[in-house]
CSV table of C-alpha atoms and ligand atoms in Angstrom, one decimal:
chain,number,residue,atom,x,y,z
A,1,MET,CA,53.3,-28.1,-20.8
A,2,ARG,CA,53.7,-24.3,-20.3
A,3,ASN,CA,57.0,-22.5,-20.6
A,4,GLY,CA,59.2,-24.3,-23.0
A,5,GLY,CA,57.9,-27.9,-22.8
A,6,LEU,CA,57.7,-30.2,-25.8
A,7,LYS,CA,53.9,-30.6,-26.0
A,8,ALA,CA,51.0,-28.3,-25.3
A,9,ARG,CA,47.3,-28.6,-25.2
A,10,ILE,CA,45.3,-25.8,-26.7
A,11,ALA,CA,41.6,-25.1,-26.2
A,12,VAL,CA,40.1,-23.5,-29.3
A,13,ILE,CA,37.0,-21.4,-29.0
A,14,PRO,CA,36.3,-19.9,-32.4
A,15,GLY,CA,33.0,-18.3,-31.2
A,16,ASP,CA,30.7,-16.2,-33.5
A,17,GLY,CA,30.8,-14.4,-36.8
A,18,ILE,CA,34.3,-14.0,-38.3
A,19,GLY,CA,35.8,-15.6,-35.1
A,20,ALA,CA,34.7,-18.9,-36.7
A,21,GLU,CA,36.3,-17.9,-40.0
A,22,VAL,CA,39.7,-16.6,-38.9
A,23,THR,CA,40.5,-19.0,-36.0
A,24,PRO,CA,40.8,-22.1,-38.3
A,25,GLN,CA,43.4,-20.2,-40.3
A,26,ALA,CA,45.5,-19.6,-37.2
A,27,VAL,CA,45.1,-23.3,-36.2
A,28,LYS,CA,46.2,-24.4,-39.7
A,29,VAL,CA,49.3,-22.2,-39.5
A,30,LEU,CA,50.1,-23.4,-36.0
A,31,LYS,CA,49.9,-27.0,-37.1
A,32,ALA,CA,52.2,-26.3,-40.0
A,33,VAL,CA,54.8,-24.4,-37.9
A,34,CYS,CA,54.8,-26.8,-35.0
A,35,SER,CA,54.7,-30.1,-36.8
A,36,SER,CA,57.7,-28.9,-38.8
A,37,ALA,CA,59.5,-28.1,-35.6
A,38,GLU,CA,58.5,-31.5,-34.2
A,39,ARG,CA,56.6,-29.9,-31.4
A,40,PRO,CA,53.2,-31.4,-31.2
A,41,LEU,CA,50.3,-29.2,-30.3
A,42,GLU,CA,47.0,-30.8,-29.3
A,43,PHE,CA,43.9,-28.9,-30.2
A,44,VAL,CA,40.5,-29.4,-28.6
A,45,GLU,CA,37.6,-27.3,-30.0
A,46,PHE,CA,34.8,-25.9,-27.9
A,47,ASP,CA,31.5,-24.7,-29.5
A,48,TRP,CA,30.8,-22.0,-26.9
A,49,GLY,CA,29.0,-19.0,-28.5
A,50,ALA,CA,25.8,-17.6,-29.7
A,51,ASP,CA,24.5,-20.7,-31.5
A,52,LYS,CA,24.9,-22.9,-28.4
A,53,TYR,CA,23.4,-20.1,-26.2
A,54,LEU,CA,20.3,-19.8,-28.4
A,55,ARG,CA,20.0,-23.6,-28.8
A,56,GLU,CA,20.7,-24.7,-25.2
A,57,GLY,CA,20.6,-21.6,-23.0
A,58,VAL,CA,24.2,-22.3,-22.0
A,59,THR,CA,26.9,-19.6,-22.0
A,60,LEU,CA,30.0,-20.7,-20.0
A,61,PRO,CA,29.2,-24.4,-19.2
A,62,PRO,CA,29.5,-25.6,-15.6
A,63,GLY,CA,33.0,-26.9,-14.9
A,64,GLY,CA,34.3,-25.1,-18.0
A,65,VAL,CA,36.7,-22.8,-16.2
A,66,GLU,CA,38.2,-25.6,-14.2
A,67,LEU,CA,38.6,-27.8,-17.3
A,68,LEU,CA,40.5,-25.0,-19.1
A,69,ARG,CA,42.6,-24.2,-16.1
A,70,GLU,CA,43.6,-27.7,-15.3
A,71,GLU,CA,43.8,-29.5,-18.6
A,72,PHE,CA,45.0,-26.8,-21.1
A,73,ASP,CA,48.1,-24.7,-21.5
A,74,ALA,CA,46.4,-21.9,-23.4
A,75,ILE,CA,43.2,-20.9,-25.1
A,76,LEU,CA,42.9,-19.7,-28.7
A,77,PHE,CA,39.8,-17.6,-28.9
A,78,GLY,CA,38.0,-16.0,-31.9
A,79,ALA,CA,35.3,-13.5,-31.1
A,80,LEU,CA,31.9,-13.4,-29.5
A,81,GLY,CA,29.0,-11.2,-30.5
A,82,ASP,CA,25.8,-11.9,-32.5
A,83,PRO,CA,23.0,-9.7,-33.6
A,84,ARG,CA,20.5,-12.4,-32.4
A,85,VAL,CA,21.8,-11.8,-28.8
A,86,PRO,CA,21.3,-8.0,-28.3
A,87,SER,CA,22.1,-8.3,-24.6
A,88,ASN,CA,25.5,-9.7,-25.4
A,89,GLN,CA,24.9,-12.0,-22.4
A,90,HIS,CA,26.9,-14.9,-23.8
A,91,ALA,CA,29.9,-12.7,-24.5
A,92,ALA,CA,29.9,-11.2,-21.0
A,93,ASP,CA,29.6,-14.7,-19.4
A,94,ILE,CA,32.2,-16.4,-21.6
A,95,LEU,CA,34.8,-13.8,-22.5
A,96,LEU,CA,34.7,-11.6,-19.4
A,97,GLY,CA,33.9,-14.7,-17.4
A,98,LEU,CA,37.2,-16.3,-18.5
A,99,ARG,CA,39.2,-13.1,-18.1
A,100,PHE,CA,38.0,-12.7,-14.5
A,101,LYS,CA,37.8,-16.4,-13.4
A,102,LEU,CA,41.2,-17.3,-14.8
A,103,ASP,CA,42.5,-14.0,-13.3
A,104,LEU,CA,44.0,-12.9,-16.6
A,105,TYR,CA,45.0,-9.6,-15.3
A,106,VAL,CA,47.2,-8.5,-18.2
A,107,ASN,CA,45.6,-7.7,-21.5
A,108,ALA,CA,48.7,-7.3,-23.8
A,109,ARG,CA,47.9,-5.6,-27.0
A,110,PRO,CA,50.9,-4.8,-29.2
A,111,VAL,CA,50.7,-2.1,-31.8
A,112,GLU,CA,53.3,-2.8,-34.4
A,113,LEU,CA,53.4,-1.4,-38.0
A,114,LEU,CA,54.5,-4.3,-40.2
A,115,HIS,CA,54.5,-2.4,-43.5
A,116,ASP,CA,54.8,1.3,-44.0
A,117,ARG,CA,51.9,1.5,-46.4
A,118,LEU,CA,49.5,0.3,-43.8
A,119,THR,CA,49.4,3.3,-41.5
A,120,PRO,CA,46.9,6.1,-42.2
A,121,LEU,CA,49.5,8.6,-40.7
A,122,ARG,CA,51.4,10.6,-43.2
A,123,ASP,CA,55.2,10.1,-43.3
A,124,ARG,CA,55.2,7.5,-40.5
A,125,THR,CA,57.2,4.3,-40.9
A,126,GLU,CA,57.7,1.0,-39.2
A,127,LYS,CA,60.3,2.5,-36.8
A,128,ASP,CA,57.7,5.0,-35.5
A,129,ILE,CA,54.9,2.6,-34.6
A,130,ARG,CA,56.0,-0.1,-32.2
A,131,LEU,CA,54.5,-0.1,-28.8
A,132,ILE,CA,52.4,-2.3,-26.5
A,133,VAL,CA,49.3,-1.5,-24.5
A,134,PHE,CA,48.9,-3.2,-21.1
A,135,ARG,CA,45.3,-3.0,-20.2
A,136,GLU,CA,44.1,-3.9,-16.7
A,137,ASN,CA,41.8,-6.9,-17.4
A,138,THR,CA,40.1,-8.0,-14.2
A,139,GLU,CA,38.4,-4.9,-12.8
A,140,GLY,CA,37.4,-1.3,-13.5
A,141,ILE,CA,34.0,-0.6,-15.0
A,142,TYR,CA,33.8,-4.1,-16.5
A,143,VAL,CA,33.1,-6.0,-13.2
A,144,GLY,CA,29.3,-5.6,-13.5
A,145,VAL,CA,28.7,-3.8,-10.2
A,146,GLY,CA,25.7,-1.6,-10.5
A,147,GLY,CA,22.1,-1.7,-11.5
A,148,VAL,CA,19.0,0.1,-12.8
A,149,PHE,CA,16.4,1.7,-10.8
A,150,ARG,CA,12.9,2.8,-11.9
A,151,GLN,CA,13.5,1.1,-15.2
A,152,GLY,CA,11.1,2.1,-17.9
A,153,THR,CA,9.9,5.3,-16.1
A,154,PRO,CA,10.9,8.9,-16.8
A,155,ASP,CA,12.8,8.8,-13.5
A,156,GLU,CA,15.0,5.8,-14.6
A,157,ILE,CA,18.5,5.7,-13.1
A,158,ALA,CA,21.4,3.5,-14.2
A,159,VAL,CA,24.6,3.1,-12.2
A,160,GLN,CA,27.8,1.3,-13.2
A,161,GLU,CA,30.6,1.3,-10.7
A,162,ASP,CA,34.3,1.6,-11.5
A,163,VAL,CA,36.0,-0.8,-9.2
A,164,ASN,CA,39.8,-0.4,-8.6
A,165,SER,CA,41.7,-2.4,-6.0
A,166,ARG,CA,45.2,-1.5,-4.8
A,167,LYS,CA,46.3,-5.0,-5.6
A,168,GLY,CA,44.8,-4.9,-9.1
A,169,VAL,CA,46.3,-1.5,-10.0
A,170,GLU,CA,49.6,-2.4,-8.5
A,171,ARG,CA,50.1,-5.7,-10.4
A,172,ILE,CA,49.4,-4.3,-13.8
A,173,ILE,CA,51.6,-1.2,-13.3
A,174,ARG,CA,54.4,-3.4,-11.9
A,175,TYR,CA,54.0,-5.8,-14.9
A,176,ALA,CA,54.5,-2.9,-17.3
A,177,PHE,CA,57.7,-1.8,-15.6
A,178,GLU,CA,59.0,-5.4,-15.3
A,179,TYR,CA,58.2,-5.9,-19.0
A,180,ALA,CA,60.2,-2.8,-19.8
A,181,ARG,CA,63.2,-4.0,-17.9
A,182,GLN,CA,63.1,-7.5,-19.2
A,183,ASN,CA,62.7,-6.4,-22.8
A,184,GLY,CA,65.2,-3.6,-22.8
A,185,VAL,CA,62.5,-1.0,-23.4
A,186,ARG,CA,63.0,2.5,-22.1
A,187,ARG,CA,59.7,4.3,-21.7
A,188,VAL,CA,56.5,3.5,-19.7
A,189,CYS,CA,53.4,5.8,-19.9
A,190,MET,CA,50.6,5.4,-17.4
A,191,SER,CA,47.3,6.9,-18.5
A,192,ASP,CA,44.2,7.6,-16.4
A,193,LYS,CA,41.6,10.3,-15.9
A,194,SER,CA,42.5,11.2,-12.3
A,195,ASN,CA,41.6,14.9,-12.9
A,196,ALA,CA,37.9,13.9,-13.2
A,197,MET,CA,37.7,10.4,-11.6
A,198,THR,CA,39.4,11.6,-8.5
A,199,PHE,CA,38.6,8.5,-6.3
A,200,ALA,CA,39.2,5.7,-8.7
A,201,HIS,CA,42.1,7.1,-10.6
A,202,GLY,CA,43.5,8.9,-7.5
A,203,LEU,CA,44.4,5.3,-6.6
A,204,TRP,CA,46.2,4.8,-9.9
A,205,GLN,CA,48.2,8.0,-9.3
A,206,ARG,CA,49.3,7.0,-5.8
A,207,VAL,CA,50.3,3.5,-6.9
A,208,PHE,CA,52.1,4.7,-10.0
A,209,LYS,CA,54.1,7.2,-7.9
A,210,GLU,CA,55.1,4.4,-5.5
A,211,VAL,CA,56.0,1.8,-8.0
A,212,ARG,CA,57.9,4.0,-10.4
A,213,GLN,CA,60.4,4.8,-7.6
A,214,GLU,CA,61.5,1.2,-7.8
A,215,TYR,CA,62.2,1.5,-11.5
A,216,ALA,CA,64.5,4.6,-11.7
A,217,ASP,CA,66.2,3.0,-14.8
A,218,ILE,CA,62.9,3.3,-16.7
A,219,ASP,CA,61.8,6.6,-18.1
A,220,SER,CA,58.2,6.8,-16.8
A,221,ARG,CA,55.5,9.5,-17.2
A,222,HIS,CA,51.8,10.1,-16.9
A,223,LEU,CA,49.3,11.4,-19.5
A,224,TYR,CA,45.6,11.9,-19.1
A,225,ILE,CA,43.7,9.5,-21.4
A,226,ASP,CA,42.3,12.3,-23.6
A,227,THR,CA,45.8,13.7,-24.1
A,228,LEU,CA,47.2,10.2,-24.8
A,229,ALA,CA,44.6,9.7,-27.5
A,230,MET,CA,45.8,13.0,-29.1
A,231,GLU,CA,49.5,12.3,-28.6
A,232,ILE,CA,49.5,8.8,-30.0
A,233,VAL,CA,48.1,10.1,-33.3
A,234,ARG,CA,50.4,13.2,-33.3
A,235,ASP,CA,53.6,11.2,-32.6
A,236,PRO,CA,53.3,7.5,-31.9
A,237,SER,CA,57.1,7.1,-31.8
A,238,GLN,CA,57.2,8.6,-28.3
A,239,PHE,CA,55.6,5.5,-26.8
A,240,ASP,CA,57.0,2.0,-26.0
A,241,ILE,CA,54.6,0.9,-23.2
A,242,ILE,CA,51.3,2.2,-22.3
A,243,VAL,CA,49.6,0.9,-19.1
A,244,THR,CA,46.0,1.8,-18.3
A,245,CYS,CA,42.7,0.7,-16.9
A,246,ASN,CA,40.3,-1.8,-18.5
A,247,LEU,CA,38.0,0.7,-20.4
A,248,PHE,CA,40.7,3.1,-21.6
A,249,GLY,CA,42.8,0.1,-22.7
A,250,ASP,CA,39.9,-1.2,-24.7
A,251,ILE,CA,39.5,2.1,-26.5
A,252,ILE,CA,43.2,3.0,-27.0
A,253,SER,CA,44.0,-0.4,-28.4
A,254,ASP,CA,41.4,-0.1,-31.2
A,255,LEU,CA,42.9,3.4,-32.0
A,256,GLY,CA,46.4,1.8,-31.9
A,257,ALA,CA,45.3,-1.1,-34.1
A,258,GLN,CA,44.2,1.4,-36.8
A,259,LEU,CA,47.5,3.2,-36.7
A,260,ALA,CA,49.1,-0.1,-37.6
A,261,GLY,CA,46.7,-1.1,-40.4
A,262,GLY,CA,43.4,-1.8,-38.8
A,263,LEU,CA,41.6,-4.3,-36.5
A,264,GLY,CA,42.1,-7.1,-39.0
A,265,LEU,CA,45.8,-7.2,-38.0
A,266,ALA,CA,45.8,-6.7,-34.3
A,267,PRO,CA,46.7,-9.5,-31.9
A,268,SER,CA,46.2,-9.7,-28.1
A,269,GLY,CA,46.9,-11.9,-25.1
A,270,ASN,CA,44.9,-12.1,-21.9
A,271,ILE,CA,47.6,-13.3,-19.6
A,272,HIS,CA,48.4,-14.4,-16.1
A,273,PRO,CA,52.1,-15.3,-16.1
A,274,GLY,CA,52.5,-19.0,-15.5
A,275,LYS,CA,48.8,-19.8,-15.7
A,276,THR,CA,46.5,-20.9,-18.5
A,277,SER,CA,46.0,-17.8,-20.6
A,278,LEU,CA,43.7,-16.7,-23.4
A,279,PHE,CA,44.8,-15.3,-26.7
A,280,GLU,CA,42.4,-13.5,-29.2
A,281,PRO,CA,42.5,-11.0,-31.9
A,282,VAL,CA,41.5,-7.5,-30.8
A,283,HIS,CA,38.6,-7.4,-33.3
A,284,GLY,CA,35.1,-8.6,-32.7
A,285,SER,CA,32.8,-10.9,-34.6
A,286,ALA,CA,32.2,-8.3,-37.4
A,287,PRO,CA,28.6,-9.1,-38.3
A,288,ASN,CA,28.9,-6.7,-41.2
A,289,ILE,CA,31.3,-9.0,-43.1
A,290,ALA,CA,30.6,-12.4,-41.4
A,291,GLY,CA,29.8,-15.3,-43.8
A,292,LYS,CA,31.4,-13.5,-46.8
A,293,GLY,CA,34.8,-15.2,-46.4
A,294,ILE,CA,36.7,-12.0,-46.6
A,295,ALA,CA,37.7,-11.5,-42.9
A,296,ASN,CA,41.4,-10.8,-42.4
A,297,PRO,CA,42.9,-13.8,-40.6
A,298,LEU,CA,46.3,-12.1,-39.9
A,299,GLY,CA,45.1,-10.7,-36.5
A,300,SER,CA,44.3,-14.3,-35.4
A,301,VAL,CA,47.5,-15.7,-36.9
A,302,LEU,CA,49.6,-13.1,-35.1
A,303,THR,CA,47.6,-13.9,-31.9
A,304,SER,CA,48.7,-17.5,-32.3
A,305,ALA,CA,52.3,-16.4,-32.5
A,306,MET,CA,51.8,-14.5,-29.2
A,307,MET,CA,50.3,-17.7,-27.8
A,308,ILE,CA,53.2,-20.0,-28.6
A,309,GLU,CA,55.7,-17.4,-27.6
A,310,PHE,CA,53.9,-17.4,-24.2
A,311,LEU,CA,54.3,-21.2,-24.2
A,312,GLY,CA,58.1,-20.7,-24.6
A,313,TRP,CA,58.3,-21.4,-28.4
A,314,LYS,CA,59.8,-18.2,-29.6
A,315,PRO,CA,61.5,-19.5,-32.8
A,316,GLN,CA,58.2,-20.9,-34.0
A,317,ALA,CA,56.5,-17.6,-33.2
A,318,GLU,CA,59.1,-15.8,-35.2
A,319,VAL,CA,58.4,-18.1,-38.2
A,320,ILE,CA,54.7,-17.2,-38.0
A,321,ARG,CA,55.5,-13.5,-37.9
A,322,SER,CA,57.9,-13.7,-40.8
A,323,ALA,CA,55.1,-15.4,-42.8
A,324,VAL,CA,52.7,-12.6,-42.0
A,325,ARG,CA,55.3,-10.0,-43.0
A,326,ALA,CA,55.9,-11.9,-46.3
A,327,ALA,CA,52.1,-11.9,-47.1
A,328,LEU,CA,52.0,-8.1,-46.4
A,329,GLN,CA,55.1,-7.6,-48.6
A,330,GLU,CA,53.5,-9.6,-51.4
A,331,ASN,CA,50.2,-7.9,-50.9
A,332,TYR,CA,48.6,-11.3,-50.6
A,333,VAL,CA,45.9,-9.8,-48.3
A,334,THR,CA,42.1,-9.4,-47.8
A,335,PRO,CA,40.0,-6.4,-48.9
A,336,ASP,CA,40.4,-4.5,-45.6
A,337,LEU,CA,44.1,-4.1,-46.5
A,338,GLY,CA,43.4,-3.3,-50.1
A,339,GLY,CA,43.8,-6.8,-51.4
A,340,ASN,CA,41.5,-9.2,-53.2
A,341,LYS,CA,42.3,-12.5,-51.5
A,342,ASN,CA,39.8,-14.3,-49.3
A,343,THR,CA,40.3,-15.6,-45.7
A,344,VAL,CA,41.1,-19.2,-46.6
A,345,ALA,CA,43.5,-18.2,-49.4
A,346,VAL,CA,45.5,-16.1,-47.1
A,347,GLY,CA,45.6,-19.0,-44.5
A,348,ASP,CA,46.7,-21.4,-47.3
A,349,TRP,CA,49.4,-19.0,-48.5
A,350,LEU,CA,50.9,-18.7,-44.9
A,351,VAL,CA,50.9,-22.5,-44.5
A,352,ASN,CA,52.7,-22.9,-47.8
A,353,PHE,CA,55.2,-20.2,-46.8
A,354,VAL,CA,55.9,-21.9,-43.5
A,355,GLY,CA,56.4,-25.2,-45.2
A,356,LYS,CA,58.8,-23.8,-47.8
A,357,ASN,CA,60.7,-21.9,-45.1
A,358,HIS,CA,61.1,-25.0,-43.1
A,359,LEU,CA,62.2,-27.0,-46.1
A,360,ALA,CA,64.8,-24.4,-47.0
A,361,LYS,CA,66.2,-24.6,-43.5
A,362,GLN,CA,66.4,-28.4,-43.6
A,363,LEU,CA,68.2,-28.3,-46.9
A,364,LYS,CA,70.9,-26.0,-45.6
B,401,NAD,P1,34.3,-5.5,-34.8
B,401,NAD,O1,35.7,-5.5,-34.3
B,401,NAD,O2,33.6,-6.8,-34.9
B,401,NAD,O3,34.3,-4.7,-36.2
B,401,NAD,C1,34.6,-3.3,-36.4
B,401,NAD,C2,34.9,-3.1,-37.8
B,401,NAD,O4,36.1,-3.7,-38.2
B,401,NAD,C3,33.9,-3.7,-38.8
B,401,NAD,O5,33.7,-2.8,-39.9
B,401,NAD,C4,34.5,-5.0,-39.2
B,401,NAD,O6,34.1,-5.4,-40.5
B,401,NAD,C5,36.0,-4.6,-39.2
B,401,NAD,N1,36.8,-5.8,-38.9
B,401,NAD,C6,37.0,-6.3,-37.7
B,401,NAD,N2,37.8,-7.4,-37.8
B,401,NAD,C7,38.1,-7.5,-39.1
B,401,NAD,C8,38.9,-8.5,-39.8
B,401,NAD,N3,39.5,-9.5,-39.2
B,401,NAD,N4,38.9,-8.4,-41.1
B,401,NAD,C9,38.3,-7.4,-41.8
B,401,NAD,N5,37.6,-6.4,-41.2
B,401,NAD,C10,37.5,-6.5,-39.8
B,401,NAD,O7,33.6,-4.5,-33.8
B,401,NAD,P2,32.0,-4.2,-33.6
B,401,NAD,O8,31.4,-4.1,-35.0
B,401,NAD,O9,31.9,-3.0,-32.8
B,401,NAD,O10,31.4,-5.4,-32.8
B,401,NAD,C11,30.8,-6.5,-33.4
B,401,NAD,C12,30.5,-7.5,-32.3
B,401,NAD,O11,31.7,-8.1,-31.8
B,401,NAD,C13,29.8,-6.9,-31.1
B,401,NAD,O12,28.9,-7.9,-30.6
B,401,NAD,C14,30.9,-6.7,-30.1
B,401,NAD,O13,30.5,-6.7,-28.8
B,401,NAD,C15,31.8,-7.9,-30.4
B,401,NAD,N6,33.2,-7.8,-30.0
B,401,NAD,C16,33.8,-8.9,-29.5
B,401,NAD,C17,35.1,-8.9,-29.2
B,401,NAD,C18,35.7,-10.2,-28.7
B,401,NAD,O14,35.1,-11.2,-28.7
B,401,NAD,N7,36.9,-10.1,-28.2
B,401,NAD,C19,35.9,-7.8,-29.5
B,401,NAD,C20,35.2,-6.6,-30.0
B,401,NAD,C21,33.9,-6.6,-30.3
B,402,IPM,C1,37.6,-6.5,-26.6
B,402,IPM,C2,36.1,-6.3,-26.7
B,402,IPM,C3,35.4,-6.6,-25.4
B,402,IPM,C4,36.0,-5.7,-24.3
B,402,IPM,C5,33.9,-6.6,-25.4
B,402,IPM,C6,33.4,-7.6,-26.4
B,402,IPM,C7,33.3,-6.9,-24.1
B,402,IPM,O1,35.8,-5.0,-27.1
B,402,IPM,O2,38.1,-7.5,-26.3
B,402,IPM,O3,38.3,-5.5,-26.9
B,402,IPM,O4,35.5,-4.5,-24.2
B,402,IPM,O5,36.9,-6.0,-23.6
B,403,MN,MN1,37.5,-3.8,-27.8
């Protein structure tokens, strides 16, 4: 069960494109690290994605949310998105559906440089790029409130509402401050666009002003999102925690991912503390490389480390992270990172590393 128990049930949703290629690598590594630690993980795979949608017309199956919520401790997710589904309907129903219906209000996206050579920024090193983005994950412009009017005519109008509740804004800002306190981190930056989005982000301003007063021990500040985008490139070392809305968090986390080596390396967790949460790499289904066997599995593998840490298995998460660091050190990587290894070979290398590491510990 969750939070430190001996056994955990994991729902695996590999999804589309490279999601189906990288997720099995993460599962393989998890099995290696947890069997060696005598902590069984039970995996149940779900075939939700574009193929099923095109075959059966089903996106998120009836009862699916309840099943995940009641019978699983966590969900390991790949990616959704397929050129055969231009509407992206299945991704909206499944991915956004799970985020909303499981109330996974924290989208935690760490940006951590694991090897100096991976950043495109000149003269920046591992110590400069180590932050986490907390993206509000249950509201904002993602909720699907809106519509089109006079579609297909020259007078067509499209409206998409940005929905922000006091409860929603407060809980993500509070989470960021609590995380800072609990992890001994000093600096929180809230980012919005309250100078233009005066109603929606005026609320973010008011809530931030209130909540920060309770956290005088934390160094907190505000930046408009356009300035944040500039500052994070100019000097990423000034940030520990960034908290922002759903859309801005989506964008800034891809920017952050690139500062730390690219989308192929970036993990994320969609979290509601104490409840069944969903873990996925930041990247999508990458149709441009899908089926070639060259997708980088490290983002998914680091995601699995976040997942088991959430389940209370920190030592095992650290073993996975050290395996990834070792692969980067050895340059045993896929082409996106300048290597020539394929997806499965990198997964196998990590499994082997974990096995040896464990053996070495046992022999001590
Ligand atoms: P993407 O993240 O799939 O790809 C962007 C670029 O990064 C591509 O050049 C791709 O080849 C590269 N890339 C991404 N992950 C990689 C990896 N692991 N290894 C090597 N290279 C990698 O973004 P996109 O192309 O804008 O979107 C493709 C589809 O994925 C769309 O349908 C989109 O909606 C969907 N998507 C889904 C998720 C998700 O399920 N969480 C996230 C983002 C995008
Ligand atoms: C992500 C993705 C999704 C998002 C898409 C697929 C809806 O880009 O997880 O970052 O915007 O949240
Ligand atoms: Mn995204």
